[in-house]
XYZ file of N, CA and C in Angstrom:
837
model
N 85.375 12.645 45.538
C 86.605 11.921 45.846
C 86.650 10.594 45.089
N 87.853 10.082 44.917
C 88.022 8.781 44.286
C 87.910 7.702 45.357
N 87.054 6.713 45.125
C 86.866 5.644 46.098
C 87.356 4.287 45.609
N 87.498 4.123 44.283
C 88.085 2.903 43.731
C 89.064 3.302 42.632
N 90.310 2.901 42.795
C 91.366 3.222 41.835
C 91.960 1.913 41.325
N 92.050 1.774 40.008
C 92.648 0.592 39.387
C 93.997 0.984 38.794
N 95.026 0.197 39.096
C 96.349 0.456 38.533
C 96.818 -0.782 37.777
N 97.384 -0.564 36.600
C 97.873 -1.651 35.751
C 99.171 -2.212 36.330
N 99.207 -3.536 36.505
C 100.382 -4.201 37.068
C 100.918 -5.212 36.061
N 102.173 -4.997 35.625
C 102.782 -5.928 34.674
C 104.243 -6.227 35.001
N 104.760 -5.645 36.099
C 106.148 -5.876 36.463
C 107.140 -5.155 35.582
N 106.666 -4.233 34.727
C 107.548 -3.533 33.794
C 108.362 -2.432 34.439
N 109.251 -1.845 33.637
C 110.180 -0.835 34.142
C 109.478 0.432 34.602
N 108.302 0.731 34.049
C 107.607 1.976 34.398
C 106.559 1.778 35.495
N 106.481 0.570 36.017
C 105.440 0.295 36.997
C 105.636 1.062 38.294
N 106.872 1.264 38.707
C 107.136 1.886 40.008
C 106.490 3.255 40.141
N 106.614 4.102 39.118
C 106.094 5.462 39.214
C 104.569 5.481 39.230
N 103.940 4.637 38.408
C 102.467 4.650 38.398
C 101.899 4.011 39.659
N 102.581 2.990 40.186
C 102.120 2.367 41.425
C 102.239 3.345 42.590
N 103.329 4.082 42.626
C 103.500 5.067 43.691
C 102.418 6.144 43.610
N 102.148 6.637 42.398
C 101.114 7.654 42.219
C 99.752 7.128 42.648
N 99.428 5.909 42.225
C 98.132 5.321 42.567
C 98.000 5.108 44.066
N 99.075 4.649 44.709
C 99.035 4.407 46.152
C 98.877 5.703 46.932
N 99.585 6.736 46.527
C 99.472 8.026 47.215
C 98.059 8.589 47.092
N 97.458 8.432 45.905
C 96.085 8.887 45.723
C 95.116 8.068 46.574
N 95.345 6.767 46.631
C 94.465 5.906 47.422
C 94.516 6.285 48.898
N 95.707 6.576 49.399
C 95.849 6.976 50.803
C 95.182 8.329 51.032
N 95.419 9.266 50.119
C 94.869 10.617 50.254
C 93.346 10.604 50.284
N 92.738 9.763 49.461
C 91.285 9.755 49.316
C 90.619 8.595 50.058
N 91.397 7.874 50.855
C 90.866 6.700 51.558
C 90.160 5.775 50.569
N 90.815 5.556 49.426
C 90.215 4.787 48.332
C 90.677 3.339 48.360
N 89.880 2.481 47.757
C 90.222 1.075 47.574
C 91.115 0.975 46.345
N 92.298 0.374 46.494
C 93.248 0.265 45.390
C 93.262 -1.160 44.859
N 93.075 -1.277 43.538
C 93.028 -2.575 42.874
C 94.205 -2.676 41.909
N 95.003 -3.722 42.059
C 96.059 -4.011 41.103
C 95.544 -4.972 40.058
N 95.577 -4.574 38.793
C 95.044 -5.386 37.695
C 96.193 -6.008 36.902
N 96.289 -7.334 36.972
C 97.296 -8.050 36.195
C 96.629 -8.920 35.155
N 97.246 -9.081 33.992
C 96.664 -9.862 32.905
C 97.685 -10.842 32.364
N 97.205 -12.011 31.959
C 98.097 -13.017 31.387
C 98.539 -12.651 29.979
N 97.715 -11.857 29.289
C 98.019 -11.501 27.911
C 97.330 -12.378 26.889
N 96.616 -13.422 27.348
C 95.893 -14.298 26.436
C 94.588 -14.716 27.102
N 93.518 -14.730 26.325
C 92.219 -15.077 26.883
C 92.016 -16.589 26.891
N 91.047 -17.042 27.690
C 90.696 -18.464 27.688
C 90.223 -18.903 26.311
N 89.524 -18.015 25.603
C 89.026 -18.378 24.263
C 90.203 -18.655 23.328
N 91.210 -17.736 23.347
C 92.377 -17.947 22.495
C 93.133 -19.209 22.900
N 93.243 -19.416 24.205
C 93.942 -20.603 24.693
C 93.244 -21.880 24.235
N 91.903 -21.895 24.308
C 91.159 -23.091 23.912
C 91.325 -23.377 22.422
N 91.417 -22.322 21.610
C 91.642 -22.515 20.175
C 93.034 -23.084 19.913
N 94.023 -22.533 20.632
C 95.389 -22.996 20.447
C 95.582 -24.412 20.973
N 94.858 -24.744 22.044
C 95.044 -26.049 22.680
C 94.554 -27.199 21.809
N 93.818 -26.877 20.744
C 93.374 -27.923 19.829
C 94.446 -28.325 18.843
N 95.573 -27.632 18.870
C 96.635 -27.935 17.924
C 97.557 -29.024 18.472
N 98.482 -29.472 17.658
C 99.428 -30.514 18.055
C 100.370 -30.028 19.151
N 100.486 -28.703 19.287
C 101.410 -28.144 20.277
C 100.726 -27.901 21.609
N 99.568 -28.523 21.836
C 98.772 -28.253 23.028
C 99.543 -28.378 24.338
N 100.349 -29.440 24.565
C 101.057 -29.543 25.842
C 102.022 -28.386 26.077
N 102.740 -27.983 25.030
C 103.686 -26.872 25.159
C 102.939 -25.576 25.445
N 101.835 -25.360 24.716
C 101.043 -24.148 24.902
C 100.458 -24.106 26.305
N 99.991 -25.272 26.786
C 99.453 -25.334 28.139
C 100.486 -24.941 29.180
N 101.716 -25.421 29.015
C 102.788 -25.051 29.947
C 103.063 -23.558 29.889
N 103.094 -23.013 28.670
C 103.341 -21.577 28.509
C 102.243 -20.754 29.164
N 101.002 -21.203 29.019
C 99.884 -20.481 29.604
C 99.991 -20.446 31.129
N 100.353 -21.574 31.720
C 100.513 -21.618 33.180
C 101.668 -20.722 33.637
N 102.704 -20.642 32.817
C 103.820 -19.746 33.151
C 103.378 -18.283 33.123
N 102.512 -17.935 32.157
C 101.981 -16.573 32.095
C 101.162 -16.257 33.337
N 100.336 -17.209 33.755
C 99.529 -17.010 34.965
C 100.421 -16.865 36.192
N 101.453 -17.683 36.250
C 102.367 -17.644 37.397
C 103.108 -16.315 37.457
N 103.562 -15.836 36.303
C 104.285 -14.559 36.268
C 103.370 -13.406 36.669
N 102.143 -13.380 36.131
C 101.205 -12.309 36.472
C 100.858 -12.345 37.955
N 100.667 -13.537 38.509
C 100.366 -13.667 39.933
C 101.531 -13.167 40.783
N 102.753 -13.437 40.338
C 103.925 -12.946 41.061
C 104.002 -11.431 41.065
N 103.708 -10.813 39.920
C 103.702 -9.344 39.851
C 102.656 -8.758 40.794
N 101.511 -9.412 40.865
C 100.428 -8.913 41.717
C 100.770 -9.046 43.197
N 101.451 -10.114 43.561
C 101.846 -10.259 44.961
C 102.874 -9.186 45.346
N 103.799 -8.897 44.427
C 104.763 -7.824 44.683
C 104.043 -6.477 44.811
N 103.031 -6.257 43.958
C 102.220 -5.040 44.062
C 101.565 -4.936 45.440
N 100.966 -6.031 45.888
C 100.268 -6.017 47.174
C 101.213 -5.608 48.306
N 102.425 -6.150 48.296
C 103.385 -5.834 49.346
C 103.840 -4.373 49.260
N 104.115 -3.905 48.037
C 104.572 -2.516 47.865
C 103.477 -1.531 48.249
N 102.251 -1.782 47.808
C 101.131 -0.886 48.126
C 100.913 -0.810 49.630
N 100.986 -1.955 50.312
C 100.823 -1.963 51.763
C 101.940 -1.170 52.431
N 103.149 -1.291 51.904
C 104.293 -0.536 52.449
C 104.093 0.969 52.282
N 103.397 1.366 51.203
C 103.131 2.783 50.951
C 101.922 3.303 51.721
N 101.321 2.460 52.529
C 100.245 2.908 53.401
C 98.848 2.566 52.950
N 98.713 1.794 51.856
C 97.388 1.433 51.361
C 96.809 0.320 52.236
N 95.575 0.513 52.647
C 94.899 -0.495 53.463
C 94.253 -1.550 52.583
N 94.613 -2.799 52.814
C 94.011 -3.947 52.127
C 93.958 -3.789 50.608
N 95.105 -3.616 49.931
C 95.075 -3.554 48.462
C 94.558 -4.866 47.878
N 93.798 -4.750 46.785
C 93.202 -5.924 46.149
C 93.964 -6.276 44.884
N 94.076 -7.566 44.590
C 94.709 -8.008 43.350
C 93.680 -8.746 42.490
N 93.758 -8.505 41.183
C 92.878 -9.185 40.235
C 93.705 -9.732 39.079
N 93.636 -11.015 38.877
C 94.330 -11.673 37.776
C 93.308 -11.983 36.683
N 93.519 -11.396 35.508
C 92.571 -11.537 34.403
C 93.229 -12.315 33.266
N 92.543 -13.339 32.778
C 93.062 -14.115 31.657
C 92.606 -13.473 30.355
N 93.316 -12.440 29.957
C 92.987 -11.707 28.742
C 94.127 -10.738 28.457
N 94.001 -9.995 27.361
C 94.957 -8.938 27.071
C 94.740 -7.782 28.049
N 95.790 -7.047 28.399
C 95.638 -5.939 29.350
C 94.600 -4.909 28.930
N 94.532 -4.603 27.628
C 93.610 -3.547 27.195
C 92.156 -3.937 27.442
N 91.814 -5.221 27.247
C 90.443 -5.660 27.476
C 90.154 -5.801 28.972
N 91.144 -6.271 29.727
C 90.974 -6.390 31.176
C 90.726 -5.027 31.803
N 91.484 -4.026 31.372
C 91.359 -2.690 31.953
C 90.064 -2.008 31.519
N 89.641 -2.241 30.290
C 88.366 -1.670 29.848
C 87.208 -2.200 30.680
N 87.233 -3.482 30.972
C 86.175 -4.066 31.788
C 86.196 -3.494 33.201
N 87.376 -3.453 33.804
C 87.463 -3.012 35.192
C 87.273 -1.510 35.356
N 87.515 -0.765 34.301
C 87.327 0.685 34.401
C 85.875 1.050 34.669
N 84.950 0.184 34.296
C 83.530 0.460 34.517
C 83.188 0.557 36.002
N 83.986 -0.115 36.820
C 83.664 -0.203 38.247
C 84.711 0.514 39.098
N 85.347 1.517 38.524
C 86.360 2.297 39.222
C 86.098 3.782 38.990
N 86.730 4.609 39.784
C 86.652 6.056 39.590
C 87.814 6.573 38.754
N 88.912 5.817 38.744
C 90.118 6.270 38.062
C 90.969 5.062 37.704
N 91.585 5.106 36.507
C 92.524 4.070 36.072
C 93.901 4.718 35.940
N 94.921 4.100 36.528
C 96.277 4.663 36.509
C 97.163 3.796 35.622
N 97.744 4.425 34.585
C 98.613 3.756 33.626
C 99.917 4.528 33.494
N 100.844 3.959 32.738
C 102.116 4.635 32.485
C 102.126 5.268 31.108
N 102.878 6.333 31.009
C 103.101 6.995 29.722
C 103.833 6.037 28.795
N 103.505 6.099 27.501
C 104.248 5.302 26.527
C 105.719 5.661 26.597
N 106.572 4.637 26.487
C 108.006 4.889 26.503
C 108.562 5.019 25.103
N 109.858 4.730 24.975
C 110.491 4.785 23.665
C 109.814 3.786 22.728
N 109.649 4.181 21.499
C 108.964 3.323 20.536
C 109.837 2.112 20.168
N 109.258 0.940 20.317
C 109.908 -0.314 19.956
C 109.133 -0.905 18.784
N 109.742 -1.003 17.595
C 109.008 -1.500 16.429
C 108.548 -2.943 16.593
N 109.144 -3.681 17.525
C 108.752 -5.066 17.751
C 107.617 -5.197 18.754
N 107.236 -4.080 19.394
C 106.176 -4.100 20.396
C 104.831 -3.912 19.721
N 103.846 -4.771 20.005
C 102.530 -4.626 19.360
C 101.911 -3.270 19.651
N 101.193 -2.730 18.673
C 100.552 -1.427 18.827
C 99.598 -1.420 20.008
N 98.901 -2.556 20.257
C 97.920 -2.605 21.337
C 98.571 -2.424 22.702
N 99.843 -2.825 22.824
C 100.570 -2.650 24.081
C 101.162 -1.254 24.151
N 101.694 -0.807 23.013
C 102.351 0.479 22.975
C 101.368 1.610 23.253
N 100.125 1.450 22.871
C 99.148 2.527 22.976
C 98.074 2.241 24.019
N 98.455 1.569 25.097
C 97.494 1.198 26.124
C 96.789 2.405 26.732
N 97.487 3.499 27.097
C 96.782 4.656 27.666
C 95.744 5.241 26.716
N 96.103 5.354 25.439
C 95.170 5.904 24.461
C 93.954 4.997 24.299
N 94.208 3.694 24.244
C 93.124 2.734 24.050
C 92.120 2.804 25.199
N 92.621 2.790 26.432
C 91.732 2.793 27.599
C 91.023 4.136 27.740
N 91.732 5.230 27.460
C 91.116 6.556 27.595
C 90.004 6.771 26.581
N 90.200 6.317 25.346
C 89.225 6.575 24.292
C 88.062 5.601 24.314
N 88.284 4.406 24.840
C 87.236 3.392 24.810
C 86.677 3.050 26.188
N 87.349 3.492 27.225
C 86.921 3.163 28.571
C 85.843 4.085 29.102
N 85.298 3.686 30.250
C 84.180 4.423 30.836
C 84.620 5.471 31.850
N 85.890 5.461 32.224
C 86.358 6.328 33.305
C 87.606 7.115 32.890
N 87.930 8.165 33.652
C 89.148 8.923 33.354
C 90.397 8.092 33.615
N 91.461 8.463 32.940
C 92.738 7.763 33.053
C 93.813 8.755 33.500
N 94.597 8.348 34.491
C 95.760 9.134 34.910
C 96.997 8.465 34.319
N 97.702 9.181 33.448
C 98.859 8.646 32.742
C 100.121 9.239 33.370
N 100.964 8.372 33.940
C 102.110 8.815 34.740
C 103.408 8.610 33.965
N 104.254 9.645 33.827
C 105.557 9.470 33.185
C 106.406 8.454 33.945
N 107.193 7.684 33.211
C 107.999 6.644 33.835
C 109.005 7.158 34.846
N 109.501 8.377 34.645
C 110.520 8.928 35.540
C 109.931 9.783 36.656
N 108.613 9.905 36.708
C 107.996 10.826 37.665
C 108.093 10.284 39.087
N 108.562 11.130 40.006
C 108.726 10.728 41.401
C 107.941 11.608 42.372
N 107.195 12.576 41.862
C 106.433 13.454 42.738
C 105.066 12.883 43.063
N 104.164 13.751 43.497
C 102.809 13.350 43.822
C 101.829 13.962 42.813
N 100.839 13.188 42.379
C 99.829 13.745 41.468
C 98.757 14.527 42.229
N 99.168 15.142 43.315
C 98.317 16.065 44.061
C 99.127 17.361 44.072
N 98.918 18.234 43.124
C 99.940 19.187 42.714
C 100.001 20.471 43.532
N 101.176 21.104 43.449
C 101.257 22.493 43.854
C 100.534 23.316 42.800
N 100.760 22.950 41.538
C 100.095 23.636 40.423
C 99.563 22.592 39.456
N 98.465 22.922 38.794
C 97.894 22.054 37.772
C 97.686 22.880 36.509
N 98.001 22.300 35.371
C 97.750 22.939 34.079
C 96.576 22.219 33.424
N 95.525 22.975 33.129
C 94.282 22.415 32.602
C 94.011 23.008 31.224
N 93.886 22.151 30.229
C 93.561 22.609 28.884
C 92.058 22.794 28.731
N 91.635 23.979 28.314
C 90.212 24.263 28.163
C 89.933 24.843 26.782
N 89.152 24.100 25.991
C 88.796 24.560 24.649
C 87.295 24.703 24.470
N 86.544 24.549 25.567
C 85.100 24.673 25.483
C 84.399 23.402 25.071
N 85.149 22.330 24.796
C 84.560 21.097 24.300
C 84.120 20.145 25.402
N 83.286 19.167 25.017
C 82.767 18.184 25.960
C 83.872 17.307 26.555
N 84.827 16.774 25.748
C 85.888 15.964 26.361
C 86.673 16.733 27.428
N 86.979 17.996 27.163
C 87.701 18.798 28.160
C 86.863 18.993 29.413
N 85.565 19.218 29.233
C 84.672 19.387 30.378
C 84.626 18.113 31.219
N 84.568 16.967 30.558
C 84.550 15.703 31.290
C 85.858 15.475 32.041
N 86.975 15.829 31.424
C 88.267 15.657 32.088
C 88.374 16.569 33.306
N 87.955 17.811 33.171
C 88.023 18.756 34.285
C 87.124 18.295 35.433
N 85.927 17.838 35.086
C 85.015 17.336 36.121
C 85.616 16.137 36.840
N 86.229 15.227 36.082
C 86.858 14.047 36.687
C 88.045 14.418 37.565
N 88.703 15.532 37.254
C 89.894 15.947 37.999
C 89.571 16.790 39.225
N 88.315 17.128 39.452
C 87.957 18.015 40.561
C 88.536 17.589 41.910
N 88.522 16.295 42.261
C 89.090 15.915 43.557
C 90.557 16.296 43.711
N 91.270 16.431 42.586
C 92.667 16.861 42.632
C 92.793 18.379 42.530
N 91.997 18.978 41.662
C 92.101 20.419 41.446
C 91.712 21.211 42.686
N 90.815 20.670 43.475
C 90.404 21.362 44.711
C 91.561 21.509 45.687
N 92.577 20.637 45.569
C 93.727 20.666 46.478
C 94.953 21.342 45.867
N 94.853 21.780 44.616
C 95.991 22.421 43.963
C 96.219 23.824 44.530
N 97.485 24.178 44.656
C 97.801 25.535 45.092
C 97.290 26.545 44.075
N 97.404 26.199 42.805
C 96.866 27.048 41.747
C 96.529 26.186 40.538
N 95.474 26.566 39.832
C 95.078 25.902 38.593
C 95.306 26.874 37.444
N 96.210 26.520 36.552
C 96.452 27.315 35.357
C 95.490 26.844 34.272
N 94.413 27.596 34.078
C 93.415 27.244 33.077
C 93.888 27.793 31.729
N 94.391 26.906 30.888
C 95.022 27.322 29.633
C 94.015 27.336 28.493
N 93.832 28.504 27.906
C 92.952 28.677 26.751
C 93.854 29.060 25.578
N 93.952 28.174 24.602
C 94.932 28.348 23.531
C 94.235 28.721 22.228
N 94.668 29.855 21.661
C 94.097 30.373 20.416
C 92.570 30.392 20.441
N 91.978 31.097 21.393
C 90.522 31.064 21.557
C 89.754 31.725 20.423
N 90.404 32.577 19.644
C 89.698 33.278 18.575
C 89.100 32.307 17.558
N 89.746 31.155 17.396
C 89.254 30.175 16.429
C 87.974 29.495 16.907
N 87.705 29.594 18.225
C 86.511 28.957 18.797
C 85.730 29.975 19.629
N 85.559 31.153 19.059
C 84.929 32.247 19.805
C 83.514 31.903 20.255
N 82.794 31.084 19.481
C 81.420 30.748 19.841
C 81.354 29.873 21.091
N 82.457 29.190 21.429
C 82.504 28.364 22.636
C 83.023 29.128 23.848
N 83.824 30.149 23.611
C 84.501 30.843 24.708
C 83.817 32.131 25.154
N 83.126 32.799 24.265
C 82.511 34.066 24.621
C 83.507 35.215 24.624
N 83.092 36.351 25.195
C 83.913 37.559 25.165
C 85.162 37.440 26.037
N 85.069 36.696 27.124
C 86.214 36.523 28.019
C 86.563 35.038 28.076
N 87.447 34.583 27.198
C 87.784 33.162 27.150
C 88.264 32.641 28.507
N 87.658 31.566 28.962
C 88.051 30.931 30.211
C 87.365 31.465 31.450
N 86.691 32.612 31.344
C 86.123 33.254 32.529
C 85.032 32.402 33.177
N 84.136 31.866 32.380
C 83.032 31.082 32.943
C 83.534 29.789 33.583
N 84.484 29.112 32.931
C 85.031 27.889 33.511
C 85.823 28.191 34.781
N 86.540 29.305 34.790
C 87.291 29.695 35.987
C 86.349 29.938 37.160
N 85.209 30.586 36.891
C 84.232 30.834 37.944
C 83.643 29.524 38.454
N 83.342 28.606 37.541
C 82.800 27.304 37.937
C 83.789 26.552 38.830
N 85.062 26.554 38.439
C 86.095 25.893 39.241
C 86.262 26.562 40.600
N 86.209 27.884 40.614
C 86.352 28.616 41.882
C 85.233 28.255 42.848
N 84.041 28.038 42.339
C 82.925 27.653 43.200
C 83.112 26.251 43.795
N 84.003 25.484 43.179
C 84.345 24.169 43.723
C 85.572 24.245 44.640
N 86.046 25.445 44.894
C 87.151 25.608 45.833
C 88.523 25.696 45.206
N 88.613 25.719 43.869
C 89.916 25.801 43.214
C 90.380 27.246 43.094
N 91.682 27.439 43.192
C 92.290 28.752 42.973
C 92.747 28.810 41.516
N 92.110 29.651 40.701
C 92.270 29.584 39.252
C 92.944 30.827 38.687
N 93.860 30.582 37.762
C 94.520 31.645 37.010
C 94.323 31.338 35.525
N 93.568 32.188 34.826
C 93.326 31.955 33.399
C 94.544 32.410 32.602
N 95.049 31.517 31.754
C 96.201 31.816 30.906
C 95.757 31.700 29.451
N 95.687 32.823 28.747
C 95.300 32.822 27.335
C 96.566 32.873 26.487
N 96.740 31.859 25.642
C 97.922 31.757 24.786
C 97.522 31.879 23.322
N 98.107 32.846 22.648
C 97.944 32.945 21.192
C 99.295 32.612 20.585
N 99.363 31.471 19.926
C 100.652 30.930 19.523
C 100.532 30.106 18.254
N 101.657 29.941 17.572
C 101.709 29.061 16.406
C 102.148 27.652 16.792
N 102.558 27.488 18.032
C 102.942 26.160 18.505
C 101.703 25.274 18.623
N 101.898 23.972 18.650
C 100.769 23.065 18.796
C 100.190 23.185 20.205
N 98.950 22.749 20.349
C 98.309 22.778 21.657
C 99.067 21.911 22.661
N 99.486 20.724 22.225
C 100.235 19.844 23.118
C 101.540 20.470 23.572
N 102.266 21.069 22.622
C 103.529 21.753 22.935
C 103.306 22.859 23.959
N 102.275 23.652 23.739
C 101.997 24.789 24.612
C 101.646 24.332 26.019
N 100.807 23.307 26.142
C 100.429 22.802 27.461
C 101.642 22.217 28.196
N 102.493 21.500 27.482
C 103.699 20.937 28.104
C 104.644 22.035 28.575
N 104.787 23.095 27.771
C 105.652 24.204 28.178
C 105.116 24.886 29.425
N 103.815 25.123 29.460
C 103.217 25.742 30.647
C 103.436 24.880 31.887
N 103.309 23.566 31.718
C 103.504 22.653 32.851
C 104.942 22.694 33.349
N 105.884 22.726 32.433
C 107.294 22.797 32.846
C 107.594 24.135 33.517
N 107.060 25.208 32.963
C 107.349 26.543 33.492
C 106.879 26.717 34.931
N 105.745 26.097 35.286
C 105.214 26.285 36.641
C 105.469 25.077 37.541
N 106.232 24.105 37.041
C 106.519 22.919 37.839
C 105.275 22.160 38.223
N 104.360 22.016 37.294
C 103.054 21.395 37.577
C 103.200 19.952 38.032
N 102.331 19.553 38.961
C 102.262 18.167 39.390
C 101.115 17.433 38.736
N 100.360 18.128 37.884
C 99.215 17.506 37.213
C 98.891 18.285 35.951
N 98.503 17.544 34.910
C 97.948 18.133 33.703
C 96.589 17.491 33.454
N 95.667 18.265 32.890
C 94.317 17.775 32.632
C 93.931 18.168 31.209
N 93.397 17.220 30.450
C 92.983 17.526 29.069
C 91.949 16.521 28.609
N 91.122 16.939 27.664
C 90.171 16.036 27.031
C 90.887 15.173 26.011
N 90.416 13.936 25.837
C 90.985 13.018 24.853
C 90.091 12.988 23.621
N 90.687 13.167 22.458
C 89.925 13.205 21.215
C 90.199 11.950 20.400
N 89.136 11.279 19.994
C 89.314 10.052 19.247
C 88.281 9.848 18.168
N 87.662 10.920 17.694
C 86.635 10.763 16.663
C 87.227 10.284 15.345
N 88.504 10.545 15.134
C 89.173 10.056 13.928
C 90.566 9.620 14.328
N 90.632 8.456 14.980
C 91.868 8.026 15.623
C 93.015 7.864 14.634
N 92.728 7.286 13.456
C 93.784 7.077 12.470
C 94.344 8.411 11.990
N 93.438 9.362 11.744
C 93.879 10.679 11.285
C 94.678 11.373 12.372
N 94.219 11.257 13.633
C 94.925 11.914 14.720
C 96.326 11.331 14.876
N 96.428 9.996 14.753
C 97.729 9.357 14.880
C 98.676 9.858 13.785
N 98.191 9.920 12.571
C 99.035 10.329 11.459
C 99.426 11.796 11.553
N 98.532 12.646 12.041
C 98.806 14.085 12.065
C 99.415 14.550 13.384
N 99.608 13.627 14.333
C 100.200 14.029 15.602
C 99.276 14.908 16.405
N 98.053 14.435 16.654
C 97.053 15.218 17.366
C 97.442 15.503 18.807
N 96.681 16.407 19.419
C 96.971 16.849 20.778
C 96.973 15.687 21.766
N 96.011 14.778 21.640
C 95.935 13.645 22.560
C 97.208 12.824 22.517
N 97.639 12.439 21.320
C 98.846 11.634 21.173
C 100.075 12.389 21.671
N 100.153 13.677 21.363
C 101.298 14.489 21.785
C 101.405 14.537 23.305
N 100.284 14.740 23.977
C 100.298 14.800 25.432
C 100.600 13.432 26.040
N 100.047 12.379 25.464
C 100.297 11.040 25.991
C 101.772 10.670 25.894
N 102.459 11.171 24.896
C 103.868 10.846 24.712
C 104.798 11.763 25.506
N 104.398 13.044 25.706
C 105.385 14.029 26.157
C 105.023 14.774 27.427
N 103.867 14.552 28.004
C 103.482 15.304 29.207
C 104.538 15.121 30.290
N 105.048 16.223 30.869
C 106.112 16.119 31.880
C 105.602 15.786 33.278
N 104.293 15.736 33.459
C 103.676 15.443 34.766
C 102.513 14.481 34.540
N 102.019 13.846 35.587
C 100.837 12.998 35.420
C 99.719 13.726 34.680
N 99.147 13.045 33.702
C 98.128 13.630 32.832
C 96.805 12.915 33.045
N 95.786 13.660 33.477
C 94.462 13.087 33.599
C 93.682 13.416 32.339
N 93.221 12.369 31.646
C 92.483 12.559 30.404
C 91.159 11.807 30.479
N 90.183 12.325 29.781
C 88.870 11.678 29.675
C 88.324 11.980 28.294
N 87.463 11.096 27.811
C 86.927 11.231 26.449
C 85.433 11.569 26.510
């Protein structure tokens, strides 16, 4: 079970859906819920800037950032309590969100973030790709929630991508507390012939048996298709009305994956349900 859940708090437009998902999970698992807010600038950066002629103005701006982040966290505390969370905790970090979340992920079971929204060319890449950054560099699994999602990440059905790899195995293991409660787990094995040495004679059979021993109800779905893996997993999720998707995150060649539209990036942008990923 999840006992400590961290959710990113920034007061943004997509915060409502991820906060609701995190709160529902915290209540379900009797978990401690932590709201993580960040000023966006570290003390080190502030001290460097404060040596300039604009120090008084910068100091005022820094205090405004702290005040705004503290306000978002207080609103989080009230909303989480209204959703049934017992004693939600708030943490204000003087740093960029990506570094604050990486640090706090070490002491949590799950980090809850929002899916990237529409691309804004004026938005820094580090902000735009927060889920990818935390998933690939963090110590814990990440649950990425679509901005419009209003359901529960405790699904009637779950779609799980299985390719025989270590990242997928880590994601599935991290998702066990959710998969055990799913009405059905669609274990998706896509184009297994290309990885026959990982799958064996019956692709998905061994993983399905392992999941069943943990109490999951599993249906192996073997897809042979020319569509991308991300496309196929999203279609399966839409077809069965999934409340959860699970996949391994790949980042061994992040620049190449970004340029070629890899499975990780595709799922982070387009998953129709909360996506649990681990690296």
